[in-house]
Amino acid sequence: MPNRPTRATFPVLRDVPTRWSDNDHYGHVNNVVYYSYFDTAVNGWLIEATGCDIRELPAIGLVAETSCRFFAPVGFPDRLEVGIGVARLGRSSVVYRLAVFREGDQEAVALGRFVHVYVDGGSRRTLDIPVVLRSALAPLAEKSAPLFEAADLLEGSRR
C-alpha cells in the first residue's frame, strides 16, 4: 500500500474547488466526487499544456480505469488542489497518479489512479496517443518518474 504522498511528489498542482453539492449526508465530500476532481484536473491540464481543444483531436481519451484511496475527509468550503503526474506512458494509454490536497496541507487526503486509453471517436478502436498530447505527457512522465519512484507510485508495463 502506498504511503500518504506529499505535494513534493507531484510535478503539477491544479486548483479544484469544492462545491456545496459535493458534500453528502455525512457532511464530507462524497467518494464519487473525487473522480470528477481527477477528470477535471487532468483534462484542464491537458488543454492548458497543449493549447488545444482536446475534444477536437482525432483520438479521444476514454477512462478505462480509476481508483482512489482515502486518507482524510474534506468538505465544502475546503479549497483543494489536485497533484498530477504520469506513472506510465504507453503507445495508446497513459496512467496518471493523482492526489488531492487541502490547501496548505503537505500530505494528501486522497490518492488516485486514472487511466486514459485513446481510441477513435467513431469506431472506438485503439489509436496511438495524439502527438500533441504526447508532447505534453512525455515531459510530465519524465519529471514524475524519480518522484514516483521515491514514493513507490510507478506502474509496471502493460500496454
CSV table of C-alpha atoms in Angstrom, one decimal:
chain,number,residue,atom,x,y,z
A,1,MET,CA,0.0,0.0,0.0
A,2,PRO,CA,1.5,3.4,-1.0
A,3,ASN,CA,2.3,5.8,1.8
A,4,ARG,CA,0.4,9.1,2.1
A,5,PRO,CA,2.1,11.2,-0.6
A,6,THR,CA,3.1,14.8,-0.2
A,7,ARG,CA,2.9,17.8,-2.5
A,8,ALA,CA,6.5,17.4,-3.5
A,9,THR,CA,5.7,14.1,-5.1
A,10,PHE,CA,3.6,15.7,-7.9
A,11,PRO,CA,5.1,17.9,-10.7
A,12,VAL,CA,1.8,19.6,-11.4
A,13,LEU,CA,-0.8,21.1,-8.9
A,14,ARG,CA,-4.2,22.3,-10.1
A,15,ASP,CA,-6.9,24.1,-8.1
A,16,VAL,CA,-10.2,22.3,-7.9
A,17,PRO,CA,-12.8,24.0,-5.7
A,18,THR,CA,-15.3,22.1,-3.6
A,19,ARG,CA,-18.9,22.9,-4.2
A,20,TRP,CA,-21.9,22.9,-1.8
A,21,SER,CA,-23.3,19.9,-3.7
A,22,ASP,CA,-20.1,17.9,-3.2
A,23,ASN,CA,-21.0,17.2,0.4
A,24,ASP,CA,-23.1,14.1,1.2
A,25,HIS,CA,-25.5,13.5,4.1
A,26,TYR,CA,-22.5,12.7,6.4
A,27,GLY,CA,-21.0,16.2,5.9
A,28,HIS,CA,-18.0,15.4,3.8
A,29,VAL,CA,-17.2,15.2,0.0
A,30,ASN,CA,-18.8,12.0,-1.3
A,31,ASN,CA,-16.4,9.4,-2.6
A,32,VAL,CA,-17.7,9.6,-6.2
A,33,VAL,CA,-16.9,13.3,-6.4
A,34,TYR,CA,-13.2,12.6,-6.2
A,35,TYR,CA,-13.4,11.1,-9.7
A,36,SER,CA,-14.8,14.3,-11.0
A,37,TYR,CA,-11.9,16.2,-9.4
A,38,PHE,CA,-9.5,13.8,-11.2
A,39,ASP,CA,-11.2,14.2,-14.6
A,40,THR,CA,-11.4,18.0,-14.2
A,41,ALA,CA,-7.7,18.3,-13.2
A,42,VAL,CA,-6.4,16.0,-15.9
A,43,ASN,CA,-8.4,17.4,-18.8
A,44,GLY,CA,-7.9,21.0,-17.7
A,45,TRP,CA,-4.2,20.4,-17.5
A,46,LEU,CA,-4.1,18.7,-21.0
A,47,ILE,CA,-6.0,21.7,-22.5
A,48,GLU,CA,-3.6,24.2,-20.9
A,49,ALA,CA,-0.4,22.2,-21.6
A,50,THR,CA,-1.2,21.6,-25.3
A,51,GLY,CA,-3.0,24.8,-26.0
A,52,CYS,CA,-5.6,22.9,-28.0
A,53,ASP,CA,-9.2,21.8,-27.6
A,54,ILE,CA,-8.7,18.1,-26.9
A,55,ARG,CA,-12.3,17.4,-27.9
A,56,GLU,CA,-11.2,18.2,-31.5
A,57,LEU,CA,-8.4,15.6,-31.7
A,58,PRO,CA,-8.7,12.5,-33.9
A,59,ALA,CA,-8.4,10.3,-30.8
A,60,ILE,CA,-10.4,10.7,-27.6
A,61,GLY,CA,-9.2,9.6,-24.2
A,62,LEU,CA,-11.6,7.2,-22.6
A,63,VAL,CA,-11.3,6.5,-18.9
A,64,ALA,CA,-10.6,2.8,-18.7
A,65,GLU,CA,-9.8,2.5,-15.0
A,66,THR,CA,-9.9,4.6,-11.9
A,67,SER,CA,-9.3,4.0,-8.2
A,68,CYS,CA,-9.0,6.1,-5.1
A,69,ARG,CA,-7.6,5.6,-1.6
A,70,PHE,CA,-8.9,7.9,1.0
A,71,PHE,CA,-6.8,9.2,3.9
A,72,ALA,CA,-8.8,12.0,5.4
A,73,PRO,CA,-12.2,13.7,4.7
A,74,VAL,CA,-12.7,17.1,3.1
A,75,GLY,CA,-15.8,19.1,2.7
A,76,PHE,CA,-17.3,22.3,1.4
A,77,PRO,CA,-15.9,25.0,1.6
A,78,ASP,CA,-12.4,23.4,1.6
A,79,ARG,CA,-10.1,24.7,-1.1
A,80,LEU,CA,-8.4,21.8,-2.8
A,81,GLU,CA,-5.5,21.2,-5.2
A,82,VAL,CA,-5.0,18.0,-7.3
A,83,GLY,CA,-1.5,16.8,-7.8
A,84,ILE,CA,-0.9,15.3,-11.3
A,85,GLY,CA,1.8,13.1,-12.6
A,86,VAL,CA,2.3,10.3,-15.1
A,87,ALA,CA,3.1,6.9,-13.8
A,88,ARG,CA,3.3,5.2,-17.2
A,89,LEU,CA,3.1,6.5,-20.8
A,90,GLY,CA,2.3,3.8,-23.3
A,91,ARG,CA,1.5,3.8,-27.0
A,92,SER,CA,-2.2,4.2,-26.6
A,93,SER,CA,-2.7,4.7,-22.9
A,94,VAL,CA,-1.5,6.9,-20.0
A,95,VAL,CA,-1.6,6.1,-16.3
A,96,TYR,CA,-1.9,9.1,-14.1
A,97,ARG,CA,-1.3,9.2,-10.4
A,98,LEU,CA,-3.3,12.0,-8.7
A,99,ALA,CA,-3.5,13.2,-5.2
A,100,VAL,CA,-6.0,15.6,-3.5
A,101,PHE,CA,-4.5,18.1,-1.1
A,102,ARG,CA,-6.4,20.5,1.2
A,103,GLU,CA,-5.0,24.0,0.7
A,104,GLY,CA,-2.0,24.5,2.9
A,105,ASP,CA,-1.6,20.7,3.8
A,106,GLN,CA,1.5,18.9,2.8
A,107,GLU,CA,0.0,15.4,2.9
A,108,ALA,CA,-2.6,14.1,0.5
A,109,VAL,CA,-6.2,13.5,1.7
A,110,ALA,CA,-6.6,11.0,-1.2
A,111,LEU,CA,-4.5,9.2,-3.8
A,112,GLY,CA,-5.9,8.2,-7.2
A,113,ARG,CA,-5.1,6.2,-10.3
A,114,PHE,CA,-6.6,7.3,-13.5
A,115,VAL,CA,-6.1,5.5,-16.9
A,116,HIS,CA,-6.9,7.1,-20.3
A,117,VAL,CA,-7.0,4.8,-23.3
A,118,TYR,CA,-7.0,6.6,-26.7
A,119,VAL,CA,-9.5,5.5,-29.3
A,120,ASP,CA,-11.1,6.7,-32.5
A,121,GLY,CA,-14.2,8.7,-31.6
A,122,GLY,CA,-16.4,6.8,-34.0
A,123,SER,CA,-15.2,3.2,-34.2
A,124,ARG,CA,-13.8,3.1,-30.6
A,125,ARG,CA,-10.7,1.3,-32.0
A,126,THR,CA,-7.5,1.9,-30.1
A,127,LEU,CA,-5.2,4.6,-31.6
A,128,ASP,CA,-1.8,6.0,-30.7
A,129,ILE,CA,-1.9,8.9,-28.3
A,130,PRO,CA,-2.0,12.0,-30.5
A,131,VAL,CA,1.4,13.7,-31.0
A,132,VAL,CA,0.2,17.0,-29.4
A,133,LEU,CA,-0.8,15.2,-26.2
A,134,ARG,CA,2.4,13.0,-26.2
A,135,SER,CA,4.5,16.2,-26.4
A,136,ALA,CA,2.9,17.4,-23.1
A,137,LEU,CA,2.7,14.0,-21.4
A,138,ALA,CA,6.3,12.8,-22.1
A,139,PRO,CA,8.0,15.7,-20.1
A,140,LEU,CA,5.5,15.2,-17.3
A,141,ALA,CA,6.3,11.4,-17.2
A,142,GLU,CA,10.0,12.3,-17.1
A,143,LYS,CA,9.5,14.7,-14.2
A,144,SER,CA,7.2,12.2,-12.4
A,145,ALA,CA,9.5,9.2,-12.7
A,146,PRO,CA,12.1,10.0,-10.0
A,147,LEU,CA,9.4,11.5,-7.7
A,148,PHE,CA,7.1,8.5,-8.1
A,149,GLU,CA,9.9,6.0,-7.8
A,150,ALA,CA,10.9,7.5,-4.4
A,151,ALA,CA,7.2,7.4,-3.3
A,152,ASP,CA,6.7,3.9,-4.8
A,153,LEU,CA,4.0,5.1,-7.2
A,154,LEU,CA,5.4,3.8,-10.5
A,155,GLU,CA,3.5,1.4,-12.8
A,156,GLY,CA,4.7,-1.8,-14.4
A,157,SER,CA,4.4,-2.1,-18.2
A,158,ARG,CA,1.0,-3.2,-19.5
A,159,ARG,CA,0.1,-1.6,-22.9
